GROMACS .gro file of C-alpha atoms in nm:
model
  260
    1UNK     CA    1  -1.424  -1.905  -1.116
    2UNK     CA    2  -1.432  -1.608  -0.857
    3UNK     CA    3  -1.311  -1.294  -1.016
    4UNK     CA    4  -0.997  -1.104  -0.950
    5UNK     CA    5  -0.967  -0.900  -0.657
    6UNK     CA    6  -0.811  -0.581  -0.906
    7UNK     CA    7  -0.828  -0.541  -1.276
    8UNK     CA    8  -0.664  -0.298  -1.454
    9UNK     CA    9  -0.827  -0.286  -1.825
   10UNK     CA   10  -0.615  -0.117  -2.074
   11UNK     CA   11  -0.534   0.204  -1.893
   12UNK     CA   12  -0.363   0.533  -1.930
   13UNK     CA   13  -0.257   0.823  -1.781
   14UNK     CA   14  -0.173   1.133  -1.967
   15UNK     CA   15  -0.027   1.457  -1.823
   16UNK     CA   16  -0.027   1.685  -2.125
   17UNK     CA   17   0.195   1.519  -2.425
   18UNK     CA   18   0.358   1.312  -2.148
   19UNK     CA   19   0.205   0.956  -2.157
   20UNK     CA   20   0.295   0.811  -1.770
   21UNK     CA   21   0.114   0.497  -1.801
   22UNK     CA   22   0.042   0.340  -2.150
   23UNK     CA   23  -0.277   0.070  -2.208
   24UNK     CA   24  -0.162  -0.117  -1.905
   25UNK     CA   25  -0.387  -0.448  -1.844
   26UNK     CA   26  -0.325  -0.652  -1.521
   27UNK     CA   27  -0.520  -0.823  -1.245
   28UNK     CA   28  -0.449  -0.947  -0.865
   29UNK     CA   29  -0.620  -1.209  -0.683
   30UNK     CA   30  -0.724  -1.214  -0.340
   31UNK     CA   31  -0.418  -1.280  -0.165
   32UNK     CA   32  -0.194  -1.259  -0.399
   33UNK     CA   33   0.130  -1.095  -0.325
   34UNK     CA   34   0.280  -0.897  -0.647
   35UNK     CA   35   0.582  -0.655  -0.721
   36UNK     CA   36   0.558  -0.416  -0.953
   37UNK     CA   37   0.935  -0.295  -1.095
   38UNK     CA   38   1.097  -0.080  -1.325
   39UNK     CA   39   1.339   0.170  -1.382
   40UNK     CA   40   1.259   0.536  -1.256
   41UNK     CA   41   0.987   0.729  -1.442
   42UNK     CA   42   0.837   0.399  -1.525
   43UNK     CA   43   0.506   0.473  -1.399
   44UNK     CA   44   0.487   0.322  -1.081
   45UNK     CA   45   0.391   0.591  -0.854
   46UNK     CA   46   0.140   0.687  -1.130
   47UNK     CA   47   0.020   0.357  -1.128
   48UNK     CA   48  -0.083   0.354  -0.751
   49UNK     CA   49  -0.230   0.732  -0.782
   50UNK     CA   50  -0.425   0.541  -1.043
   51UNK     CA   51  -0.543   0.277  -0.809
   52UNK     CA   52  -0.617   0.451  -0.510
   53UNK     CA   53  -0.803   0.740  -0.664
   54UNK     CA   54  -0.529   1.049  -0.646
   55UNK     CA   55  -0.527   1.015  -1.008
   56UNK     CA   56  -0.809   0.930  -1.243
   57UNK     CA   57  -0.678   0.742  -1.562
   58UNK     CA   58  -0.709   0.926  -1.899
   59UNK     CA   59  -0.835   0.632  -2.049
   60UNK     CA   60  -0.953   0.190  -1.965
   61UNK     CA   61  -1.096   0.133  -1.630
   62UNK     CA   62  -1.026   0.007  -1.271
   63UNK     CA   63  -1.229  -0.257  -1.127
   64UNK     CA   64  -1.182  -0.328  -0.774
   65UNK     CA   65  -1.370  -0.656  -0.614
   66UNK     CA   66  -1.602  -0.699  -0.939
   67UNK     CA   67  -1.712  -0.322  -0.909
   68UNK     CA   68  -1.598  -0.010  -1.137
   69UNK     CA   69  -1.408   0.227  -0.912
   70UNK     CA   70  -1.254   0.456  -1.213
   71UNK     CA   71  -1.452   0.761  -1.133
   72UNK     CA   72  -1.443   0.706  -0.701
   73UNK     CA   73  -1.285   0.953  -0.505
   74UNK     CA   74  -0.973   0.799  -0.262
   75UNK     CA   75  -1.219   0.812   0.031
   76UNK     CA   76  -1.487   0.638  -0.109
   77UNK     CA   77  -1.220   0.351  -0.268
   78UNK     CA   78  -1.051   0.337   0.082
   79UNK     CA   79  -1.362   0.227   0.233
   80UNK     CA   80  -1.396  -0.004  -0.041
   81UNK     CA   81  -1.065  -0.136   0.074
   82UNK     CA   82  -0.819   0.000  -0.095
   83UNK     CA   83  -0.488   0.130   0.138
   84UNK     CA   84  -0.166   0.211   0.045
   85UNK     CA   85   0.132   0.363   0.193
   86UNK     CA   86   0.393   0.640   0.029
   87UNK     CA   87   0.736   0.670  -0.090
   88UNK     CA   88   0.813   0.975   0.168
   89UNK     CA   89   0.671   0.855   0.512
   90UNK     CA   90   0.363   1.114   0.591
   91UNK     CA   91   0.308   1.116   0.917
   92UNK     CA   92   0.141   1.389   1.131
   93UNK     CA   93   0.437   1.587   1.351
   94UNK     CA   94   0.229   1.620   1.640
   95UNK     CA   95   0.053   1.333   1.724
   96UNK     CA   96   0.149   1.038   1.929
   97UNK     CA   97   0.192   0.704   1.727
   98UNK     CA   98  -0.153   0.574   1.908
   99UNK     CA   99  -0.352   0.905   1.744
  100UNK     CA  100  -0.123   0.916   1.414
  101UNK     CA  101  -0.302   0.542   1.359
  102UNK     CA  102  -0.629   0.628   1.515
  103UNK     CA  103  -0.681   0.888   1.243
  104UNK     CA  104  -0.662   0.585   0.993
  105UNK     CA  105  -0.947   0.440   1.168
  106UNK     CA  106  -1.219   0.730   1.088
  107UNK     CA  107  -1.380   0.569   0.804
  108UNK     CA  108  -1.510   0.293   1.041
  109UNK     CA  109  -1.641   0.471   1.310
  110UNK     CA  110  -1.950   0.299   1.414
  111UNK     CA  111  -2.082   0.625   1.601
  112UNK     CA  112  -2.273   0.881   1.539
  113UNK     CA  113  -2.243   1.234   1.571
  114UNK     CA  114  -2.510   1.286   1.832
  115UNK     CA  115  -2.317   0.997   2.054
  116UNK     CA  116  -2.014   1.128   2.053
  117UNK     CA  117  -2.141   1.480   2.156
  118UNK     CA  118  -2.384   1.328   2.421
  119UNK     CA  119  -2.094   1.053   2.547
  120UNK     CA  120  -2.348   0.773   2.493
  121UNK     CA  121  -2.232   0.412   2.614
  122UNK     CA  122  -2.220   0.327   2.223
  123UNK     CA  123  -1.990   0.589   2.179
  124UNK     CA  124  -1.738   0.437   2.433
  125UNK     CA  125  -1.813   0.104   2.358
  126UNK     CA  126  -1.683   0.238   2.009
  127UNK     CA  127  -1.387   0.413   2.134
  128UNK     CA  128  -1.311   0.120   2.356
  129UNK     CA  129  -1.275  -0.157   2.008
  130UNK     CA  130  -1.083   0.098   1.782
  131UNK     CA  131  -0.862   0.133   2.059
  132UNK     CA  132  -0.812  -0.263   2.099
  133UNK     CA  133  -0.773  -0.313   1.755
  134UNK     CA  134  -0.464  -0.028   1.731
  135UNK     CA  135  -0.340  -0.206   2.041
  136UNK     CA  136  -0.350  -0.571   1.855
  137UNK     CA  137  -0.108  -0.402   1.541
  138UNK     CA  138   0.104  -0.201   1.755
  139UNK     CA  139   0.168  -0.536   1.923
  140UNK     CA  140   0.206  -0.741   1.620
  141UNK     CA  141   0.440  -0.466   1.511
  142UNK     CA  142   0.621  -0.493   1.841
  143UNK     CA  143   0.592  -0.146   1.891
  144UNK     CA  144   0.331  -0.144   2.156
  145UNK     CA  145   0.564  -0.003   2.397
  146UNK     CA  146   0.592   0.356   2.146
  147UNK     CA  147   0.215   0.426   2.161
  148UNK     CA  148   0.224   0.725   2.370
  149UNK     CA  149   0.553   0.848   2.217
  150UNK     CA  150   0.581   1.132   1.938
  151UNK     CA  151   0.544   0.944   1.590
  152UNK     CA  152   0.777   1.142   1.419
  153UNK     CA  153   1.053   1.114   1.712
  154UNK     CA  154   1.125   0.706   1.632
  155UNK     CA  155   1.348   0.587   1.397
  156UNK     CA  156   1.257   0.576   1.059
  157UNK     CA  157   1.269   0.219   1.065
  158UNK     CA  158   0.971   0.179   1.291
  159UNK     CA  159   0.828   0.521   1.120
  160UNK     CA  160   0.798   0.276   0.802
  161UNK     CA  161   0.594   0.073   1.007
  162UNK     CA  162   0.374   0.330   1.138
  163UNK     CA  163   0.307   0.444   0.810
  164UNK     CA  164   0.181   0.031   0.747
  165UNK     CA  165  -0.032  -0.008   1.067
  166UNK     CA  166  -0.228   0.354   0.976
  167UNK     CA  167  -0.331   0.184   0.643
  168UNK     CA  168  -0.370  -0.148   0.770
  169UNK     CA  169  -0.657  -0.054   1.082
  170UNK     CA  170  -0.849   0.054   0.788
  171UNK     CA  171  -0.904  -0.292   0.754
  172UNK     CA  172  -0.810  -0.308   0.346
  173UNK     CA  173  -0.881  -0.588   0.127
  174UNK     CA  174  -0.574  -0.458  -0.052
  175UNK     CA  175  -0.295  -0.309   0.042
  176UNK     CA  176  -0.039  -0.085  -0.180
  177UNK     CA  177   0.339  -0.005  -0.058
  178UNK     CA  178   0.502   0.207  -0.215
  179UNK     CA  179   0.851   0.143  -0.178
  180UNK     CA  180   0.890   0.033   0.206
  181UNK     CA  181   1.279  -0.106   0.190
  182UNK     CA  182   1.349   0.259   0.065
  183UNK     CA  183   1.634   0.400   0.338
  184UNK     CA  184   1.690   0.067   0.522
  185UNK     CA  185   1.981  -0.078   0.603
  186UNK     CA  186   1.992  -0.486   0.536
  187UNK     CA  187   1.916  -0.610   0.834
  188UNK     CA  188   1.640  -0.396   0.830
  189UNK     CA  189   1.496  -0.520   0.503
  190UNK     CA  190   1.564  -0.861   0.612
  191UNK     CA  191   1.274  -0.773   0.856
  192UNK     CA  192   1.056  -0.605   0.628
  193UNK     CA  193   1.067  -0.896   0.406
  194UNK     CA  194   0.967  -1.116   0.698
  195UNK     CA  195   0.751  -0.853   0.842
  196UNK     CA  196   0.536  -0.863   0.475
  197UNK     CA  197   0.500  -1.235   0.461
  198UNK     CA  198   0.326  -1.234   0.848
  199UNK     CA  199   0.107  -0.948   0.748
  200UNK     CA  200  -0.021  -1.134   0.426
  201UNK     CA  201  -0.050  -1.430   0.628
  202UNK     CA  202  -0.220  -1.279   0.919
  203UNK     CA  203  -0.460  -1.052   0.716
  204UNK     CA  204  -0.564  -1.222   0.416
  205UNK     CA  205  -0.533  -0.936   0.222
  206UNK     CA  206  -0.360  -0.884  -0.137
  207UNK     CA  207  -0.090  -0.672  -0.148
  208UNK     CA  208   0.110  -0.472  -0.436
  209UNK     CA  209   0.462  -0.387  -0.342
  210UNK     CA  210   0.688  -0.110  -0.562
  211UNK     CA  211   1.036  -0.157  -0.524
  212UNK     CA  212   1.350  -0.109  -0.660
  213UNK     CA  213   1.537  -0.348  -0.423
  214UNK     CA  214   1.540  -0.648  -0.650
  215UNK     CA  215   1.620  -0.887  -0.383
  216UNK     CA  216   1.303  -0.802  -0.171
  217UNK     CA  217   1.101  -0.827  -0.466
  218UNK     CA  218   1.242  -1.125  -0.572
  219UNK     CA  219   1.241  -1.280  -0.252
  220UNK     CA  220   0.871  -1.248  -0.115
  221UNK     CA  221   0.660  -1.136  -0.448
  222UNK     CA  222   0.467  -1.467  -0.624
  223UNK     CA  223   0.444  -1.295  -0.918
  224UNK     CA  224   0.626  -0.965  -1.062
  225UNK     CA  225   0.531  -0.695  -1.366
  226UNK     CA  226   0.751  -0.459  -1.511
  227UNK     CA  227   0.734  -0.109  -1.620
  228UNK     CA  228   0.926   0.049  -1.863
  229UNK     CA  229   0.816   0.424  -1.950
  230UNK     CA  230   0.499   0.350  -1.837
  231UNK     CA  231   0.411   0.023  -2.090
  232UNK     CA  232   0.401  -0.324  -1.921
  233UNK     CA  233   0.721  -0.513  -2.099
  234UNK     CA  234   0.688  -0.822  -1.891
  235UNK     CA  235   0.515  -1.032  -1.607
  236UNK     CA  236   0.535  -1.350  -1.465
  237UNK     CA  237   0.728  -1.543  -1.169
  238UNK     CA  238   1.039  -1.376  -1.031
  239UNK     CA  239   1.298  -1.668  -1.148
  240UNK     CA  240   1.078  -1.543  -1.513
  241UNK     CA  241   1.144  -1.209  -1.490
  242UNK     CA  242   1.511  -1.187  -1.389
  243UNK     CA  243   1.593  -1.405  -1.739
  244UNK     CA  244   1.355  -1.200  -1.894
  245UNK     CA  245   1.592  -1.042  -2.215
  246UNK     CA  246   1.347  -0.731  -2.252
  247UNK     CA  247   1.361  -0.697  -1.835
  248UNK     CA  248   1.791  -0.703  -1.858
  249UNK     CA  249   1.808  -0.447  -2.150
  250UNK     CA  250   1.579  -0.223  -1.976
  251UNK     CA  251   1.742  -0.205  -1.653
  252UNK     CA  252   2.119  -0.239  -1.844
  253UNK     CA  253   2.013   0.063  -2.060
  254UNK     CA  254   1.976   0.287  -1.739
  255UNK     CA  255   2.287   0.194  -1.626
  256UNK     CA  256   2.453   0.324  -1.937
  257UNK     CA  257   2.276   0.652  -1.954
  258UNK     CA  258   2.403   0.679  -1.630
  259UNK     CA  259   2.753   0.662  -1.687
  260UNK     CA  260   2.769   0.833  -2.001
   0.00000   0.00000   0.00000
């Protein structure tokens, strides 16, 4: 039996007296789509700083494609492949949506130093397959036709998926989104949710998805875990979870600190 592609074992992350994440055990397989819910200051966002390396847990470990990655920096796990995307889109204000992606594809630069200054035919040769390969997303995208436009001058719709195609031409093994249906309207997440399935079909990869849009979660993710100040309350298939008494009272008691 091959292993899991992530394993969370029994981790923690403490800021101070404030306990974000609590013993939290999980794994994914190679992929394997999964959503990761809970009300807010459940520990999500912790939970991906966790997993790509921003944050280093307190306590348990994270092992990523049968290795140990607690203690690696967010570089060195990227090029493990490990990619994620953030809650606030982060791109560069600047740069055309070609080199806003093209920075994503650094870490596999097959050229050396002494190439690029000397303008070797390796070097171009180089240039030449990064650039096809940004080409091939922006198409599958269907945003070709934006490459030499201003990244930040789109619409935030398509800035979403700018922020998806910079961590995807790092070629991960698993990707982390951090809610993507935030600030869409419907018919917009009606794409997303579409848009997900192709890339996980296309790419082969795994991918965790934090949302609070219960019906994109519920209506792509195999398999769903929720948070509830940062301990693990359930986990299992998404007709599972939304019966799930601990899961209703949860999300039912933020409603009524709300009101009150």
């Amino acid at each position: 039996m091959r292993p899991p592609l992530l394993e969370i074992r029994e981790c923690s992350m403490h800021f101070g007296g404030l306990v974000a994440v609590s013993h939290l055990t999980f794994s994914v397989k190679k992929k394997e789509l999964i959503g990761i819910i809970g009300p807010n200051g459940a520990g999500k966002t912790t939970l991906f700083n966790m997993v790509s390396g921003l944050y280093t847990a307190s306590t348990g470990s994270i092992w990523f494609n049968g290795e140990d990655v607690t203690y690696l920096a967010p570089w060195h796990r990227s090029r493990k492949g490990i990619s994620r995307t953030f809650q606030n889109i982060r791109l560069f204000p600047n740069l055309s949506v070609f080199d806003t992606i093209r920075v994503g594809a650094v870490q596999h630069c097959g050229h050396h130093f002494f190439s690029s200054i000397l303008q070797l035919p390796s070097f171009h040769q180089e240039e030449e397959r990064i650039a096809n390969h940004i080409h091939e997303l922006l198409r599958f995208f269907s945003l070709y036709e934006y490459k030499d436009r201003q990244a930040t001058t789109l619409p935030y719709g398509d800035q979403r998926k700018i922020e998806m195609i910079r961590a995807l031409v790092t070629q991960p093994k698993l990707l982390l989104l951090d809610e993507p249906a935030a600030g869409l309207n419907p018919t917009e997440k009606k794409g997303l949710m579409q848009l997900i399935k192709r890339i996980q079909e296309q790419f082969h990869i795994a991918m965790i998805l934090i949302e609070h849009d219960m019906p994109v979660i519920m209506g792509i993710c195999e398999r769903v875990i929720v948070l509830d100040y940062g301990v693990k309350i359930a986990e299992g298939s998404p007709s599972e979870i939304q019966s799930n008494s601990k899961v209703i009272e949860a999300y039912l008691g933020t409603i009524r600190h709300a009101k009150n």
